[in-house]
Short mmCIF file of C-alpha atoms and ligand atoms in Angstrom, two decimals:
data_model
loop_
_atom_site.label_atom_id
_atom_site.label_comp_id
_atom_site.label_asym_id
_atom_site.label_seq_id
_atom_site.Cartn_x
_atom_site.Cartn_y
_atom_site.Cartn_z
CA UNK A 1 86.42 93.78 98.24
CA UNK A 2 87.52 96.28 101.03
CA UNK A 3 86.45 99.96 100.62
CA UNK A 4 88.86 102.57 100.97
CA UNK A 5 87.76 106.06 102.11
CA UNK A 6 90.40 108.57 101.98
CA UNK A 7 90.06 111.09 104.64
CA UNK A 8 90.66 114.59 103.29
CA UNK A 9 91.61 116.00 106.66
CA UNK A 10 95.17 115.21 105.58
CA UNK A 11 94.81 116.47 102.24
CA UNK A 12 96.35 119.74 101.01
CA UNK A 13 93.19 121.96 101.05
CA UNK A 14 94.77 124.34 98.41
CA UNK A 15 94.65 121.52 96.04
CA UNK A 16 91.60 119.68 97.17
CA UNK A 17 89.84 119.02 93.96
CA UNK A 18 92.93 118.00 92.38
CA UNK A 19 93.51 115.40 95.19
CA UNK A 20 90.10 114.23 95.40
CA UNK A 21 90.49 113.58 91.66
CA UNK A 22 93.68 111.51 92.11
CA UNK A 23 92.28 109.31 94.93
CA UNK A 24 89.07 108.67 92.76
CA UNK A 25 91.39 107.65 89.66
CA UNK A 26 93.33 105.56 91.95
CA UNK A 27 90.13 103.59 92.88
CA UNK A 28 88.94 105.05 96.23
CA UNK A 29 85.46 104.02 97.08
CA UNK A 30 84.27 106.97 99.27
CA UNK A 31 85.64 110.34 100.27
CA UNK A 32 85.72 110.52 104.23
CA UNK A 33 84.97 114.11 105.35
CA UNK A 34 85.92 114.73 108.89
CA UNK A 35 83.83 117.52 110.48
CA UNK A 36 85.12 118.67 113.91
CA UNK A 37 83.56 121.59 115.92
CA UNK A 38 86.13 122.26 118.70
CA UNK A 39 83.86 121.02 121.34
CA UNK A 40 83.30 117.36 120.72
CA UNK A 41 86.79 117.10 119.88
CA UNK A 42 89.54 119.80 120.38
CA UNK A 43 90.12 120.49 116.87
CA UNK A 44 88.20 122.55 114.28
CA UNK A 45 88.23 121.38 110.65
CA UNK A 46 85.61 121.95 107.80
CA UNK A 47 81.86 122.15 107.56
CA UNK A 48 78.89 122.36 105.22
CA UNK A 49 80.27 124.65 102.44
CA UNK A 50 83.30 122.41 101.88
CA UNK A 51 80.91 119.25 101.47
CA UNK A 52 78.97 121.22 98.73
CA UNK A 53 82.08 122.21 96.97
CA UNK A 54 83.46 118.49 97.04
CA UNK A 55 79.86 117.34 95.71
CA UNK A 56 80.57 119.27 92.50
CA UNK A 57 83.87 117.53 91.65
CA UNK A 58 83.36 114.09 92.50
CA UNK A 59 80.67 111.37 92.05
CA UNK A 60 82.13 109.09 94.81
CA UNK A 61 79.85 108.79 97.83
CA UNK A 62 80.71 111.40 100.53
CA UNK A 63 81.25 109.66 103.81
CA UNK A 64 80.73 112.61 106.31
CA UNK A 65 81.99 111.80 109.91
CA UNK A 66 80.45 114.30 112.31
CA UNK A 67 82.65 114.80 115.38
CA UNK A 68 80.41 117.57 116.65
CA UNK A 69 78.19 118.13 119.43
CA UNK A 70 74.38 118.34 118.67
CA UNK A 71 74.86 116.69 115.16
CA UNK A 72 71.07 116.74 114.82
CA UNK A 73 70.93 120.37 114.14
CA UNK A 74 73.16 119.97 111.08
CA UNK A 75 71.91 116.81 109.37
CA UNK A 76 69.45 118.42 106.80
CA UNK A 77 72.24 120.87 105.86
CA UNK A 78 74.85 118.15 105.37
CA UNK A 79 72.42 115.97 103.18
CA UNK A 80 71.61 118.98 101.12
CA UNK A 81 75.23 119.82 100.53
CA UNK A 82 75.59 116.37 99.19
CA UNK A 83 76.46 113.93 101.86
CA UNK A 84 75.67 110.19 101.02
CA UNK A 85 76.53 108.74 104.34
CA UNK A 86 76.22 110.69 107.75
CA UNK A 87 77.99 109.27 110.90
CA UNK A 88 77.35 110.57 114.36
CA UNK A 89 79.02 109.66 117.55
CA UNK A 90 77.08 107.99 120.34
CA UNK A 91 78.90 110.06 122.79
CA UNK A 92 77.66 113.22 121.01
CA UNK A 93 73.94 112.88 120.50
CA UNK A 94 71.40 112.66 123.32
CA UNK A 95 68.66 111.83 120.89
CA UNK A 96 70.57 109.30 118.72
CA UNK A 97 67.63 107.43 117.41
CA UNK A 98 65.90 110.53 116.41
CA UNK A 99 69.16 111.72 114.70
CA UNK A 100 69.45 108.37 112.82
CA UNK A 101 65.90 108.61 111.70
CA UNK A 102 66.47 112.12 110.53
CA UNK A 103 69.51 111.34 108.49
CA UNK A 104 67.43 108.48 106.64
CA UNK A 105 64.37 110.65 106.25
CA UNK A 106 66.65 113.27 104.55
CA UNK A 107 67.76 110.44 102.26
CA UNK A 108 71.20 109.63 103.28
CA UNK A 109 72.58 106.43 104.88
CA UNK A 110 73.05 106.61 108.76
CA UNK A 111 76.10 105.63 110.52
CA UNK A 112 77.08 105.55 114.42
CA UNK A 113 80.54 105.81 115.70
CA UNK A 114 82.16 104.86 118.87
CA UNK A 115 85.39 106.26 120.53
CA UNK A 116 88.03 103.91 121.57
CA UNK A 117 86.85 103.88 125.32
CA UNK A 118 83.19 103.21 124.42
CA UNK A 119 81.87 99.79 124.67
CA UNK A 120 80.05 98.23 121.88
CA UNK A 121 76.86 97.96 124.05
CA UNK A 122 76.44 101.58 123.18
CA UNK A 123 75.17 100.57 119.68
CA UNK A 124 73.29 97.61 120.58
CA UNK A 125 69.89 99.28 120.54
CA UNK A 126 70.58 101.11 117.42
CA UNK A 127 71.79 98.27 115.28
CA UNK A 128 68.64 97.76 113.30
CA UNK A 129 68.41 101.37 112.45
CA UNK A 130 71.83 102.11 111.09
CA UNK A 131 73.58 101.21 107.77
CA UNK A 132 77.27 101.62 109.05
CA UNK A 133 78.97 101.42 112.39
CA UNK A 134 82.43 103.25 112.57
CA UNK A 135 84.86 101.88 115.20
CA UNK A 136 87.54 104.58 116.00
CA UNK A 137 90.99 103.15 116.28
CA UNK A 138 92.38 106.49 117.55
CA UNK A 139 90.87 109.22 119.83
CA UNK A 140 89.01 111.42 117.35
CA UNK A 141 90.33 114.82 116.69
CA UNK A 142 93.50 114.61 114.71
CA UNK A 143 95.07 112.94 111.74
CA UNK A 144 98.02 111.28 111.68
CA UNK A 145 97.91 109.45 115.17
CA UNK A 146 99.03 105.84 115.86
CA UNK A 147 96.45 102.87 115.49
CA UNK A 148 95.37 101.68 118.91
CA UNK A 149 96.09 97.98 118.71
CA UNK A 150 93.62 97.15 121.66
CA UNK A 151 90.78 98.10 119.17
CA UNK A 152 91.31 95.05 117.06
CA UNK A 153 89.49 92.68 119.41
CA UNK A 154 86.58 95.33 119.49
CA UNK A 155 86.51 95.26 115.74
CA UNK A 156 86.28 91.48 115.77
CA UNK A 157 83.32 91.64 118.28
CA UNK A 158 81.65 94.18 116.34
CA UNK A 159 81.92 91.99 113.22
CA UNK A 160 80.27 89.09 115.05
CA UNK A 161 77.53 91.39 116.24
CA UNK A 162 76.79 92.57 112.80
CA UNK A 163 76.88 89.00 111.30
CA UNK A 164 74.50 87.74 113.95
CA UNK A 165 72.02 90.66 114.26
CA UNK A 166 72.18 92.65 111.03
CA UNK A 167 74.24 91.29 108.16
CA UNK A 168 74.66 94.04 105.52
CA UNK A 169 75.72 96.86 107.94
CA UNK A 170 79.09 98.21 106.99
CA UNK A 171 81.73 98.10 109.45
CA UNK A 172 84.32 101.19 109.07
CA UNK A 173 87.48 101.47 110.99
CA UNK A 174 89.14 104.94 111.28
CA UNK A 175 92.40 106.14 112.53
CA UNK A 176 95.98 105.31 112.06
CA UNK A 177 95.52 102.79 109.33
CA UNK A 178 98.39 102.11 106.89
CA UNK A 179 99.47 99.28 104.58
CA UNK A 180 101.13 97.39 107.43
CA UNK A 181 98.45 97.28 109.70
CA UNK A 182 95.38 97.12 107.32
CA UNK A 183 95.65 93.33 106.79
CA UNK A 184 95.10 92.74 110.54
CA UNK A 185 92.11 95.18 110.55
CA UNK A 186 90.50 93.58 107.63
CA UNK A 187 91.15 90.15 109.07
CA UNK A 188 89.36 91.45 112.09
CA UNK A 189 86.31 92.13 110.03
CA UNK A 190 86.43 95.68 108.82
CA UNK A 191 84.39 96.54 105.44
CA UNK A 192 85.57 100.05 105.06
CA UNK A 193 89.01 101.65 106.10
CA UNK A 194 89.19 105.44 106.50
CA UNK A 195 92.82 106.40 105.61
CA UNK A 196 94.19 110.00 106.10
CA UNK A 197 97.93 110.52 106.46
CA UNK A 198 98.86 106.99 104.88
CA UNK A 199 97.28 108.21 101.52
CA UNK A 200 97.63 112.02 101.31
CA UNK A 201 101.14 112.30 103.06
CA UNK A 202 102.53 109.30 101.45
CA UNK A 203 106.14 109.35 100.22
CA UNK A 204 105.06 107.28 97.26
CA UNK A 205 102.28 109.68 96.30
CA UNK A 206 98.61 109.35 96.58
CA UNK A 207 97.95 106.81 93.72
CA UNK A 208 100.95 104.72 94.88
CA UNK A 209 99.53 104.70 98.50
CA UNK A 210 96.26 103.61 97.35
CA UNK A 211 97.56 100.91 95.27
CA UNK A 212 99.71 99.64 98.22
CA UNK A 213 96.48 99.56 100.54
CA UNK A 214 94.60 97.78 98.01
CA UNK A 215 97.13 95.10 97.57
CA UNK A 216 97.59 94.73 101.37
CA UNK A 217 93.96 94.24 101.75
CA UNK A 218 93.15 91.85 98.97
CA UNK A 219 91.51 88.73 100.28
CA UNK A 220 93.91 85.74 100.20
CA UNK A 221 92.36 83.19 97.95
C1 LIG B 1 90.19 111.46 113.38
C2 LIG B 1 89.48 111.28 111.97
C3 LIG B 1 90.12 110.35 111.11
C4 LIG B 1 91.54 110.72 110.51
C5 LIG B 1 92.18 109.66 109.91
O1 LIG B 1 89.70 112.28 114.30
O2 LIG B 1 88.18 110.88 112.16
O3 LIG B 1 89.29 110.20 109.95
O4 LIG B 1 91.51 111.89 109.97
O5 LIG B 1 93.56 109.92 109.56
P1 LIG B 1 94.79 109.11 109.80
O6 LIG B 1 94.49 107.98 108.81
O7 LIG B 1 96.05 110.06 109.56
O8 LIG B 1 94.77 108.64 111.14
ZN1 LIG B 2 87.06 110.17 110.51
#
């Protein structure tokens, strides 16, 4: 079954604990936490203290997506705060292999992420070292953007690379996903969908939105 990772960037931060509880009860698999530094991306979001607070209110795995420069400086702090998966951008780290190893030595699962213009060849040499590849389907920085359809063939190609070279790595897709486009993204080979606006800002409410995404992504018999 596809994993759903609601992105709290689109949540109401004044009611964060409550909303995390709601996605958990509706069957979310991970909590996706978008960390932005105003340098790697133009936006600033949240950091280590928020991860530590969330850790106290949920047992779901925390899927921490670092959109920051020099991620290697912060790995230990995020793992101590309770991150289960830490994903760093290939565009942001000059010492990617060292950063991946540091994440694993600290005891978390390691992911690498690629922006839409970055070719898949950028993850080639790291494929045996990571647990997850996150393909961005919007340019990172903001929730609520539209899915870039040109990323679908990229997701398909990444799926093939994973199946050929290291089956078992999770393929996560992040940005602009909703119940309408989710079936195509799953068909292209995604294992994990990060979903922000279409869950936390859904007219039908959080649990209705999760249910709709779940139904949209059920594998056809
Ligand atoms: C974008 C973030 C995404 C984003 C997803 O920079 O990495 O996780 O919050 O939100 P939606 O689903 O609204 O695009
Ligand atoms: Zn994200």
